């Protein structure tokens, strides 16, 4: 067949993806082979592909394709997450645009809208992953709200409740007033913000005295129920037992004493608002204070806010400051920097709020997760530096608030049958709940109509923490064939930003339900940033559309471009030039293939010695690189593995091997060499396939007609074999010799078509194994070893060996001597300046080690160059 001059990525990508899908290569079922399993970090169901997904899923695809080639039963489970907060917010916004208020809908009506939205927009990202070449087992695609997945979540809740780990408590929680739901502590991001410190005057009841109190939140005075002073503060001894009057609202509140108050901070007095501050809540419980909640769920003020009712908290802050100033209650304001908690999802400022919520006790559950990573290393994090982050989170863990005031998600399986707080049961179904309620109350007359299910949904992470087990049915049926075969999984590839949210919790759940780790290795990718180190975002306009990149550079080019810059755990400085480099690499491989297939092949001619040694060298070089690659993969240095293959193919195969075996112009190549060249190319394709699946499969099928059982995707990874390291070392010396010859040809304008003579003084006793290669690549007519220097010849050195090229009539000896003399003078001057630096004690003691190394290398290079020039001059005189 005619091989196209250009590699057309666009045409072949769809062709081969369809071929792989049609032949079910991605699908896995339990069999006699060892499984290799990855579960995808499920992206939000309504999400679209971004650069982080591209990196993360390319790495997973590299791992799964390599495992397939190595003979494992490779299973990569895809899926999506229902993302309760994000998805519900999108559905609410859509309804609002249609003039529909969520509050006017029943739960069932709202969920119908949510499912319609999910069915319309959900799964787009999975289709986009196919364009990247991801070889997921699409038959196993899961969604965290699938019936079996939801059943697993409900069973887990009931189980943990029955074990005493889940409880309902009236606690101060993190309230997101935009999403109108609670958040766990881990979903709150603390940011330094510049605000104001307001100094307010509280009148002492029955006197003309005042207390001055500093606060960052003057709008919360409506919730003040005490003023607290330190009992050891001499300034306020006269106020013990007295009461104060809250400005504007006129509420009379007690002045209490507690050593919690820092005498040195602010004015030494603290206003206590138990409904709206965690520490104030603790003081309130200790001193039995009244609780006044002044906020609605959207952080507008309620009726306790008096004439500010219905206004947003930040609007009130500005307005109340003016009112306080007008009545003489605002002493002064100061600029103040403090840490403000914001919602990880909506970015809204979090409001501490007292609420009945469901919590999961973590103190006992977390212990195996700490031990497995930090003590036994049964689970390894790559890079290891993240062990410290993991330790910090888990050793300071608090009970997990698992309830959310949302409808989109698994509804909490608690059923209420009375008015008292303890009047509820927890069960997997309403029928089971009724039976439990009848037993608990002793009232056999209770009916299903007497039961009301908790309206809250479970935190999304409470479903995704079961992901590696639930996708194989392990929660509902621990004895299932799939679960017993595929679990524990092997590798997890994800971002460090969800190391606690998801990774640690999966480890906790895995040990709780199976006594086993959920995976062995966690590869933590870095963030994809732009070339200026800025985080990619829509607002900055620096986040390219991944599909546009694939269109421009091809999927293989984009995959290579991303991975060349992606060392584990380090941020990636993305530049489109990297994708161009990936595309150029594709073209290089394609052109090398076309070159080989373009040669005429003869069975009649013998194999040249130069080709024989070239094949032996490349086989050794491939084995050396294969050993490097295996080591890189073992340490999850995926970028380094790719770079090793890149250098093998670009430098060793294309630049050297093909040049060594290439037949003379319009001459055929011997069949033995050609067959070996194809074999080496095929080995290269196997190594490249996990990184560049489309290009490699295309070339694989053009090389020879293959049936479906011979496709590259299911071929065999090259086997590690012993290799001759000395051969590789000797060739490095040969490269220097050939480079020396090429340099002289270039400098003296000796065309390559003109043969030259080469004589060698072999002081090093170097191997003569590659002499035939030197003769071919140097176009040498007379090649031999001598014991004496050759006068009137150009020369160069490689280590201690001396190489001589007799001067032809085309070279003017006097001009050559003048040129070399000038070059010698310049190099001696350069050496003198470098040695002056290195003899300067002040410079040597103050310079970084890298700078010193560079200067010493300059010195060594200059000395070697001087020796070569002097020798050349000697041979010319």
mmCIF file of N, CA and C in Angstrom, residues 757-766 768 771 782-791 793-796 800-806 871 875:
data_model
loop_
_atom_site.group_PDB
_atom_site.id
_atom_site.type_symbol
_atom_site.label_atom_id
_atom_site.label_comp_id
_atom_site.label_asym_id
_atom_site.label_seq_id
_atom_site.Cartn_x
_atom_site.Cartn_y
_atom_site.Cartn_z
ATOM 1 N N UNK A 757 40.627 10.008 4.124
ATOM 2 C CA UNK A 757 41.400 8.979 4.817
ATOM 3 C C UNK A 757 41.373 9.279 6.315
ATOM 4 N N UNK A 758 41.478 8.248 7.122
ATOM 5 C CA UNK A 758 41.518 8.437 8.574
ATOM 6 C C UNK A 758 42.540 7.476 9.178
ATOM 7 N N UNK A 759 43.473 8.043 9.922
ATOM 8 C CA UNK A 759 44.482 7.230 10.624
ATOM 9 C C UNK A 759 44.324 7.450 12.118
ATOM 10 N N UNK A 760 44.554 6.405 12.894
ATOM 11 C CA UNK A 760 44.295 6.467 14.341
ATOM 12 C C UNK A 760 45.499 5.972 15.122
ATOM 13 N N UNK A 761 45.872 6.751 16.171
ATOM 14 C CA UNK A 761 46.809 6.239 17.180
ATOM 15 C C UNK A 761 45.938 5.792 18.352
ATOM 16 N N UNK A 762 45.860 4.496 18.562
ATOM 17 C CA UNK A 762 44.929 3.924 19.561
ATOM 18 C C UNK A 762 45.586 3.848 20.933
ATOM 19 N N UNK A 763 45.839 5.009 21.529
ATOM 20 C CA UNK A 763 46.488 5.044 22.856
ATOM 21 C C UNK A 763 45.623 4.389 23.927
ATOM 22 N N UNK A 764 44.285 4.482 23.754
ATOM 23 C CA UNK A 764 43.352 3.953 24.768
ATOM 24 C C UNK A 764 43.140 2.445 24.653
ATOM 25 N N UNK A 765 43.692 1.875 23.586
ATOM 26 C CA UNK A 765 43.385 0.457 23.278
ATOM 27 C C UNK A 765 41.868 0.282 23.149
ATOM 28 N N UNK A 766 41.209 1.278 22.500
ATOM 29 C CA UNK A 766 39.752 1.272 22.330
ATOM 30 C C UNK A 766 39.332 0.100 21.458
ATOM 31 N N UNK A 768 37.745 -1.991 18.542
ATOM 32 C CA UNK A 768 37.674 -1.749 17.096
ATOM 33 C C UNK A 768 36.362 -2.290 16.520
ATOM 34 N N UNK A 771 34.466 -0.138 13.957
ATOM 35 C CA UNK A 771 35.247 0.486 12.885
ATOM 36 C C UNK A 771 34.467 0.558 11.574
ATOM 37 N N UNK A 782 40.314 5.153 3.161
ATOM 38 C CA UNK A 782 41.437 4.419 3.772
ATOM 39 C C UNK A 782 41.379 4.617 5.280
ATOM 40 N N UNK A 783 41.268 3.526 5.989
ATOM 41 C CA UNK A 783 41.090 3.577 7.446
ATOM 42 C C UNK A 783 42.146 2.659 8.052
ATOM 43 N N UNK A 784 42.957 3.208 8.950
ATOM 44 C CA UNK A 784 43.982 2.336 9.531
ATOM 45 C C UNK A 784 44.566 2.882 10.813
ATOM 46 N N UNK A 785 45.322 2.021 11.488
ATOM 47 C CA UNK A 785 45.942 2.378 12.770
ATOM 48 C C UNK A 785 47.431 2.628 12.543
ATOM 49 N N UNK A 786 47.928 3.675 13.185
ATOM 50 C CA UNK A 786 49.346 4.038 13.065
ATOM 51 C C UNK A 786 49.933 4.214 14.462
ATOM 52 N N UNK A 787 51.244 4.297 14.528
ATOM 53 C CA UNK A 787 51.905 4.485 15.840
ATOM 54 C C UNK A 787 52.525 5.870 15.970
ATOM 55 N N UNK A 788 52.679 6.566 14.826
ATOM 56 C CA UNK A 788 53.295 7.892 14.843
ATOM 57 C C UNK A 788 52.311 8.934 14.315
ATOM 58 N N UNK A 789 52.482 10.174 14.810
ATOM 59 C CA UNK A 789 51.636 11.267 14.328
ATOM 60 C C UNK A 789 51.902 11.520 12.848
ATOM 61 N N UNK A 790 50.861 11.954 12.147
ATOM 62 C CA UNK A 790 50.986 12.222 10.713
ATOM 63 C C UNK A 790 51.101 13.727 10.514
ATOM 64 N N UNK A 791 52.222 14.127 9.977
ATOM 65 C CA UNK A 791 52.443 15.554 9.742
ATOM 66 C C UNK A 791 51.577 16.037 8.589
ATOM 67 N N UNK A 793 48.534 16.916 8.658
ATOM 68 C CA UNK A 793 47.155 16.387 8.670
ATOM 69 C C UNK A 793 46.331 17.136 9.711
ATOM 70 N N UNK A 794 45.038 17.240 9.436
ATOM 71 C CA UNK A 794 44.115 17.777 10.446
ATOM 72 C C UNK A 794 43.903 16.688 11.500
ATOM 73 N N UNK A 795 43.727 17.089 12.757
ATOM 74 C CA UNK A 795 43.605 16.052 13.798
ATOM 75 C C UNK A 795 42.594 16.457 14.864
ATOM 76 N N UNK A 796 42.157 15.457 15.562
ATOM 77 C CA UNK A 796 41.292 15.685 16.742
ATOM 78 C C UNK A 796 41.514 14.538 17.711
ATOM 79 N N UNK A 800 42.212 9.661 24.879
ATOM 80 C CA UNK A 800 43.660 9.729 24.589
ATOM 81 C C UNK A 800 43.978 9.364 23.145
ATOM 82 N N UNK A 801 42.967 8.897 22.430
ATOM 83 C CA UNK A 801 43.205 8.515 21.033
ATOM 84 C C UNK A 801 43.352 9.749 20.149
ATOM 85 N N UNK A 802 44.227 9.610 19.129
ATOM 86 C CA UNK A 802 44.463 10.710 18.189
ATOM 87 C C UNK A 802 44.020 10.268 16.794
ATOM 88 N N UNK A 803 43.300 11.177 16.112
ATOM 89 C CA UNK A 803 42.753 10.869 14.790
ATOM 90 C C UNK A 803 43.296 11.884 13.784
ATOM 91 N N UNK A 804 43.737 11.377 12.637
ATOM 92 C CA UNK A 804 44.394 12.226 11.632
ATOM 93 C C UNK A 804 43.689 12.095 10.283
ATOM 94 N N UNK A 805 43.376 13.283 9.711
ATOM 95 C CA UNK A 805 42.790 13.338 8.362
ATOM 96 C C UNK A 805 43.758 14.125 7.481
ATOM 97 N N UNK A 806 44.443 13.460 6.548
ATOM 98 C CA UNK A 806 45.397 14.176 5.681
ATOM 99 C C UNK A 806 44.716 15.307 4.917
ATOM 100 N N UNK A 871 47.824 20.463 18.995
ATOM 101 C CA UNK A 871 48.196 19.272 18.248
ATOM 102 C C UNK A 871 47.963 19.480 16.747
ATOM 103 N N UNK A 875 50.822 19.382 13.769
ATOM 104 C CA UNK A 875 50.783 18.488 12.607
ATOM 105 C C UNK A 875 50.839 19.255 11.280
#
